[in-house]
Each structure stands twice: as structure tokens, then as C-alpha cells.
Coordinates of C-alpha atoms in Angstrom, one line a residue:
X1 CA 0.0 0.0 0.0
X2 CA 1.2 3.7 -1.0
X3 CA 1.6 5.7 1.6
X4 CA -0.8 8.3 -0.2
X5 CA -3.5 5.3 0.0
X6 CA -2.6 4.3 3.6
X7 CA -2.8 8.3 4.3
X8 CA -6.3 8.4 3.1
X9 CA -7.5 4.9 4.4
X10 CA -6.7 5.9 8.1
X11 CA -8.1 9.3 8.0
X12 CA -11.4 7.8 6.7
X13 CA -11.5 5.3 9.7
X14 CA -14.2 6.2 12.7
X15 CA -11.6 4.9 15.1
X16 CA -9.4 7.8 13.7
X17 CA -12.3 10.4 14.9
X18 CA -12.9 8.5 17.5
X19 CA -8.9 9.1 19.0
X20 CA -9.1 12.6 17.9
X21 CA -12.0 13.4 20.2
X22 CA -10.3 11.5 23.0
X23 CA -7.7 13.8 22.7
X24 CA -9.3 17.0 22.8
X25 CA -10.2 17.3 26.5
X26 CA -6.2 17.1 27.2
X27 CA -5.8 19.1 23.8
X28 CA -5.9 22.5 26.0
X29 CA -2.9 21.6 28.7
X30 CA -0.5 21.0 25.6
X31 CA -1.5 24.1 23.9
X32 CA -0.3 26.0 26.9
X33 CA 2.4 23.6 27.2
X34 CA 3.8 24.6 23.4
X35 CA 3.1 27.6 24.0
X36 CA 5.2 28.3 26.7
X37 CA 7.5 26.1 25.2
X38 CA 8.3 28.6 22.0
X39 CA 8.4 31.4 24.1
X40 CA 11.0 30.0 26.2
X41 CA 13.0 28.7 23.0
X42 CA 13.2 32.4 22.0
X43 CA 13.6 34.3 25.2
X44 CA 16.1 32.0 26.5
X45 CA 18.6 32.7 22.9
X46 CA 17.4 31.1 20.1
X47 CA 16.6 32.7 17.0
X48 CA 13.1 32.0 15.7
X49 CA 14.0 30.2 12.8
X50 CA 16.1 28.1 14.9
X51 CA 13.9 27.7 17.8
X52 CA 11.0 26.7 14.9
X53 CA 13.3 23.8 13.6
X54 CA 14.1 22.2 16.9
X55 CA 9.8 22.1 17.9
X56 CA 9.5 20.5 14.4
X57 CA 12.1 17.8 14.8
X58 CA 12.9 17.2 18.5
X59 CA 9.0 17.3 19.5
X60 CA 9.5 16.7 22.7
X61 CA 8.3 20.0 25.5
X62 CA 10.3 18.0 28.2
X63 CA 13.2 17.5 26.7
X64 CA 13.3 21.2 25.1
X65 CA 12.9 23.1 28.2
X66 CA 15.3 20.9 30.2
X67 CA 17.9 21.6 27.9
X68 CA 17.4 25.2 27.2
X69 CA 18.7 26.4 30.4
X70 CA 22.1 24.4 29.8
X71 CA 22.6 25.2 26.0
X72 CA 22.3 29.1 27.2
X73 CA 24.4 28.6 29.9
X74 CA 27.4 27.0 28.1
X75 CA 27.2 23.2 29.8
X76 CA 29.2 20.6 28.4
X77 CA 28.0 19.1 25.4
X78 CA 27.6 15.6 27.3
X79 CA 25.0 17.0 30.7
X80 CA 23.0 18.2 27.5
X81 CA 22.8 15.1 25.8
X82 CA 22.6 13.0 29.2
X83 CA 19.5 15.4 30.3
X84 CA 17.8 15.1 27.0
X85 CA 18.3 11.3 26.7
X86 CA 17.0 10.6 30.5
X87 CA 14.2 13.3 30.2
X88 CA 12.9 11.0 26.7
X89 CA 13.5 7.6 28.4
X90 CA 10.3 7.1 29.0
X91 CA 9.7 6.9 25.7
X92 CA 11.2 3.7 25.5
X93 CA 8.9 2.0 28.3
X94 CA 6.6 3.4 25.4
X95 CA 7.7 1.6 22.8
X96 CA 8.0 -1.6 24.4
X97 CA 4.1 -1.0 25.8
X98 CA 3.2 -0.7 22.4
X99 CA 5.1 -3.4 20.9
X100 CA 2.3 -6.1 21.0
X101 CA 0.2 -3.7 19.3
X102 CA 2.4 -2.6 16.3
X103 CA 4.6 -5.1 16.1
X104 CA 3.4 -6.4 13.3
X105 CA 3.5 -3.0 11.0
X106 CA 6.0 -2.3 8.3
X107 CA 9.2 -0.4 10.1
X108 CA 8.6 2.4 7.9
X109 CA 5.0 3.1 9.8
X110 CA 6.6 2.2 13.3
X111 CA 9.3 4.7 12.7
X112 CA 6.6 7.4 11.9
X113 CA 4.9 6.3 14.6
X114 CA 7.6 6.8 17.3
X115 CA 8.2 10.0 16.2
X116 CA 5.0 11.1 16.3
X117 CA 4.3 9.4 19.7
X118 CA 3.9 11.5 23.0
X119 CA 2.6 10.9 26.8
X120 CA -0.8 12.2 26.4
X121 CA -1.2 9.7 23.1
X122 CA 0.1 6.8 25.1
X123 CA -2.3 7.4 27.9
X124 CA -5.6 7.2 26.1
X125 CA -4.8 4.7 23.7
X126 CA -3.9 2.3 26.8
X127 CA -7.6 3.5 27.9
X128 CA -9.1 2.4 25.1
X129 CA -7.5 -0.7 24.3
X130 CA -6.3 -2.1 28.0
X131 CA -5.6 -5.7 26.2
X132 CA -2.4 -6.5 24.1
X133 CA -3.8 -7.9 21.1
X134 CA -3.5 -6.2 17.8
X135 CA -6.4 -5.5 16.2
X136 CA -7.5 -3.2 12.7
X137 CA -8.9 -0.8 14.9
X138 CA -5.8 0.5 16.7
X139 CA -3.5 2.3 14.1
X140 CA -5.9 4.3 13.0
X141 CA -7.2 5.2 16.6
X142 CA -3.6 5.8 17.5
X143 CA -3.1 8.5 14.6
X144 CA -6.3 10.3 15.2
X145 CA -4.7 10.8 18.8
X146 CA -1.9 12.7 16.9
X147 CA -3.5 14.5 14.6
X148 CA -5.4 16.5 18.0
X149 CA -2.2 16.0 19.5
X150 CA 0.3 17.3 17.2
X151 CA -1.9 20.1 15.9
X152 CA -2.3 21.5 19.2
X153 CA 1.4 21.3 20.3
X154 CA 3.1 22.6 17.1
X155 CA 0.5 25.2 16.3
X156 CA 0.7 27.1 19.9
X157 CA 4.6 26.1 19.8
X158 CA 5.3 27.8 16.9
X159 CA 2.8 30.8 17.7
X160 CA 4.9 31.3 21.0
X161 CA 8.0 31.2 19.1
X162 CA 5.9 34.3 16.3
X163 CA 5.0 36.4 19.3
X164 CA 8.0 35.7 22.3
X165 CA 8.9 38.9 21.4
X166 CA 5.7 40.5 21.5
X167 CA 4.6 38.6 24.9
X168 CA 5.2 40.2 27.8
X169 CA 7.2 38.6 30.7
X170 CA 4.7 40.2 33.3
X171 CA 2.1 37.5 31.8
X172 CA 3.6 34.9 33.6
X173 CA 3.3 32.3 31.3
X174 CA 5.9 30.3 32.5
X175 CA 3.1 29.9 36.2
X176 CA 1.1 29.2 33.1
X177 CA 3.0 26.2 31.7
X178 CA 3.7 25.0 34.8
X179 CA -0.2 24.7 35.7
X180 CA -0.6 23.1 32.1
X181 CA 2.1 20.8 32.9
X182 CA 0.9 19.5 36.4
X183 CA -2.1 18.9 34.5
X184 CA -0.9 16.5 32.4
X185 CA 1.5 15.2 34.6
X186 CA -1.8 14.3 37.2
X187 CA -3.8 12.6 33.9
X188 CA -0.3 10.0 33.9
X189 CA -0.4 9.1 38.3
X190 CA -2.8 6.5 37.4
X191 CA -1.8 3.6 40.0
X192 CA 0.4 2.9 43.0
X193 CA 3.9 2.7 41.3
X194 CA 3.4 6.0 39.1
X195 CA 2.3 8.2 42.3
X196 CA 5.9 6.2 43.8
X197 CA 8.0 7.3 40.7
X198 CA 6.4 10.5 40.3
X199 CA 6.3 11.3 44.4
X200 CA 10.4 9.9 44.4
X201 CA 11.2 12.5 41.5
X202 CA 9.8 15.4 43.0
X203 CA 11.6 14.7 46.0
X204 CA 14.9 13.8 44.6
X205 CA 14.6 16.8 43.1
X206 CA 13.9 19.3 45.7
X207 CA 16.7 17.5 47.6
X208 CA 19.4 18.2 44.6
X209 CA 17.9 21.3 44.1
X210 CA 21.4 22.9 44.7
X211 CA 23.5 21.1 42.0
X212 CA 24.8 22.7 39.2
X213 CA 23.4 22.9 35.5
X214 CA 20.2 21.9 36.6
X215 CA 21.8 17.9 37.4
X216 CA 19.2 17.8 40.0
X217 CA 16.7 16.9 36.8
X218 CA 19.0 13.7 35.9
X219 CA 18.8 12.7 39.9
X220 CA 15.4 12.9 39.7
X221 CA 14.5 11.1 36.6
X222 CA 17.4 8.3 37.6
X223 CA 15.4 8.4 40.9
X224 CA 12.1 7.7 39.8
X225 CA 13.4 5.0 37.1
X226 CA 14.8 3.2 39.9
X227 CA 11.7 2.6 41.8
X228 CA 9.8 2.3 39.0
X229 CA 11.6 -0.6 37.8
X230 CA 12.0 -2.3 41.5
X231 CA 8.3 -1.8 41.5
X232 CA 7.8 -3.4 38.5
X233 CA 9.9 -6.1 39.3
X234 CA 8.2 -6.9 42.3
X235 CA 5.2 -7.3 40.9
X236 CA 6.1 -9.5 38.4
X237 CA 7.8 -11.6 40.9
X238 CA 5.0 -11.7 43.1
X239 CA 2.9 -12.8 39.8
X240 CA 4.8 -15.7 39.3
X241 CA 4.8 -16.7 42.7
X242 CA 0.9 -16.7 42.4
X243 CA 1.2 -18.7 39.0
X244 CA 3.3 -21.4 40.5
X245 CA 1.3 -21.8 43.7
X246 CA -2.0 -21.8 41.7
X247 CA -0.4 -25.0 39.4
X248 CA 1.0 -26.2 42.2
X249 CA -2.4 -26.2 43.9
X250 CA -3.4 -27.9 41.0
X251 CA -1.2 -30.3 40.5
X252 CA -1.6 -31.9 44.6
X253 CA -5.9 -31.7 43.5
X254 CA -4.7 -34.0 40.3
X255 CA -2.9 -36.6 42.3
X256 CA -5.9 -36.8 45.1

């Protein structure tokens, strides 16, 4: 299949309106987000055509506003890298969520589909389809999620970047993004080990609060990836412990 034909199949889908009006009640929070995303990009150095180019291709608010502050402020090449890489991990814990959904998809459309991929997107479409089976249904939910999704990010993002010079900094959007932000960040707590993580990082960071370059952001994250993977290791050892004592509880009713 062309990509032209794929294009137009999957726009025509209902699950593909379906996922964009799932998206739109969080549409709102990552409008401010990009928003104050662009304007930071400009105020904080960049010119607008540059500032433009990385929204478009890095795509990723986190990641841009963590590594702002050290670009500006002449870090080593290596604390920006490290902060963008651990700020985007979790984009790997995305990947291998969705890996018994898309699994089966040419590389081409799971290469588009990673970049296009984003918290918000993985959220809902674990709402709607909580089991992992692939089924027709799902790819084109999953890019009506975008569409909503990217829209709203990229057209406020580059908006802010249009008018940073025209905004003024008694506005306070930066109290702004940071209420958007908590926003989102309160749709993800959704279950005991993601209020542990997320409680652990905002400690961790408050405690390494007086690092330099802003490395209290890798102690967090590092933090919060540690507990989340203990946590998730527990569990699944506590599951198999449940799975052998149910077969062996089968096994000694076999034998009577």
C-alpha cells in the first residue's frame, strides 16, 4: 500500500475520529504547554527560525525546556545530551508497551509512529485498548490521537515562538506552563507505582535542588526510574509466585 492510500484509508477510519475526540479534553494543557515552550526557546537565545526547527524535529516540550537552560548557559555538550536522553526515556517504556500492538506493521509506519508518539497519546490509547492484542482498529485510533495532538502542540509552539517577542514577561506564562504541565502530569499518576516514581522525583529533586546545570533533573529522573523498575519487578515476581502456587495447587488436587 502507497503511503498516499494508507494516508487516506486511516483518515477515513471512525476509530481515527474516535482518537481525535479523545484527545481533545487534554488538547488544552498542551497548547499552553507549546506555547510556553516557543516562548521560552526564543527568550532563552534562540533565534526563531532556529527555535522553529528544533519544535518540528525534537518534538518533545520535556526535553526542550530541560535543555534550554544548559545550552544558554554554556554546559558541556555531554550534561546536554545525558538530560535530553534521560528526560525522553520514557519513551522507550513506550515503545515496548506498544510493541504487542504494532509489532506487526511495516518499520517504515513504526518509525513514523515513534516520532510522532507522545505521553498524552500513550495514555488514552492504553484506555481504550487495555488488552495487548493487535487489532484493525488501533493504528488508526492511534493517529487520530496525533493528529489532535500534534496540531495543538506545534501550532501554539510555533505561535509562541511568532510572538516571544511580543509577549510580555509580566504575563507569567511560565506559572502558566507550569499549571498546564501539572495537569498533564496528574492525567499520567494513574496507579500505586506511578504516584511512587512521580512522588520519588519530585523529592529527589527538591533535595538536589542545589546542583549545578540543573543535574538535579538527571537525579530525579534516575530516581524515579529506579523505583519504577523495583516496583515493576516486584510485581512480576510476586505474579509468578501466584502462577506457580496456583499450578502447584493444581497439580496436589490431580494426584488426590
Amino acid at each position: 500500500m502507497s503511503f498516499a492510500a494508507f494516508a487516506r484509508a486511516t483518515a477515513l477510519h471512525p476509530e481515527f475520529r474516535r482518537g481525535a475526540r479523545d484527545m481533545l479534553h487534554v488538547s488544552l494543557g498542551v497548547a499552553a504547554w507549546g506555547l510556553v515552550t516557543g516562548v521560552a526557546m526564543v527568550k532563552g537565545g534562540l533565534s526563531a527560525p532556529l527555535a522553529a526547527l528544533m519544535s518540528l524535529l525534537v518534538f518533545a516540550g520535556s526535553a526542550q525546556l530541560a535543555t534550554m537552560p544548559l545550552i544558554t548557559s554554556g554546559a558541556p555538550i555531554w550534561v546536554i545530551w545525558a538530560t535530553a536522553t534521560c528526560v525522553n526515556l520514557r519513551f522507550v517504556i513506550f515503545s515496548a508497551m506498544w510493541r504487542p500492538y504494532f509489532a506487526h506493521l511495516p518499520r517504515w509506519r513504526r518509525c513514523l509512529m515513534g516520532y510522532f508518539s507522545g505521553d498524552l497519546n500513550y495514555v488514552i490509547f492504553m484506555k481504550r485498548f487495555p488488552a495487548p492484542e493487535p487489532t484493525p482498529e488501533q493504528e488508526p485510533y492511534f493517529w487520530g490521537g496525533v493528529a489532535t495532538n500534534w496540531s495543538s502542540w506545534h501550532g501554539s509552539s510555533l505561535g509562541g515562538i511568532a510572538l516571544a517577542n511580543a509577549i510580555p514577561v509580566e504575563w507569567g506564562l511560565g506559572f502558566a506552563g507550569v499549571l498546564a504541565l501539572l495537569g498533564i502530569t496528574c492525567s499520567l499518576l494513574q496507579d500505586r507505582a506511578t504516584w511512587l516514581a512521580g512522588g520519588t522525583a519530585a523529592s529527589a529533586a527538591l533535595a538536589a535542588y542545589a546542583l549545578p546545570l540543573k543535574l538535579n533533573i538527571l537525579v530525579a529522573i534516575a530516581a524515579a526510574v529506579a523505583v519504577g523498575l523495583s516496583i515493576e519487578a516486584t510485581e512480576e515476581a510476586r505474579r509468578r509466585a501466584r502462577e506457580r502456587a496456583a499450578e502447584a495447587a493444581k497439580a496436589a488436587e490431580a494426584e488426590r
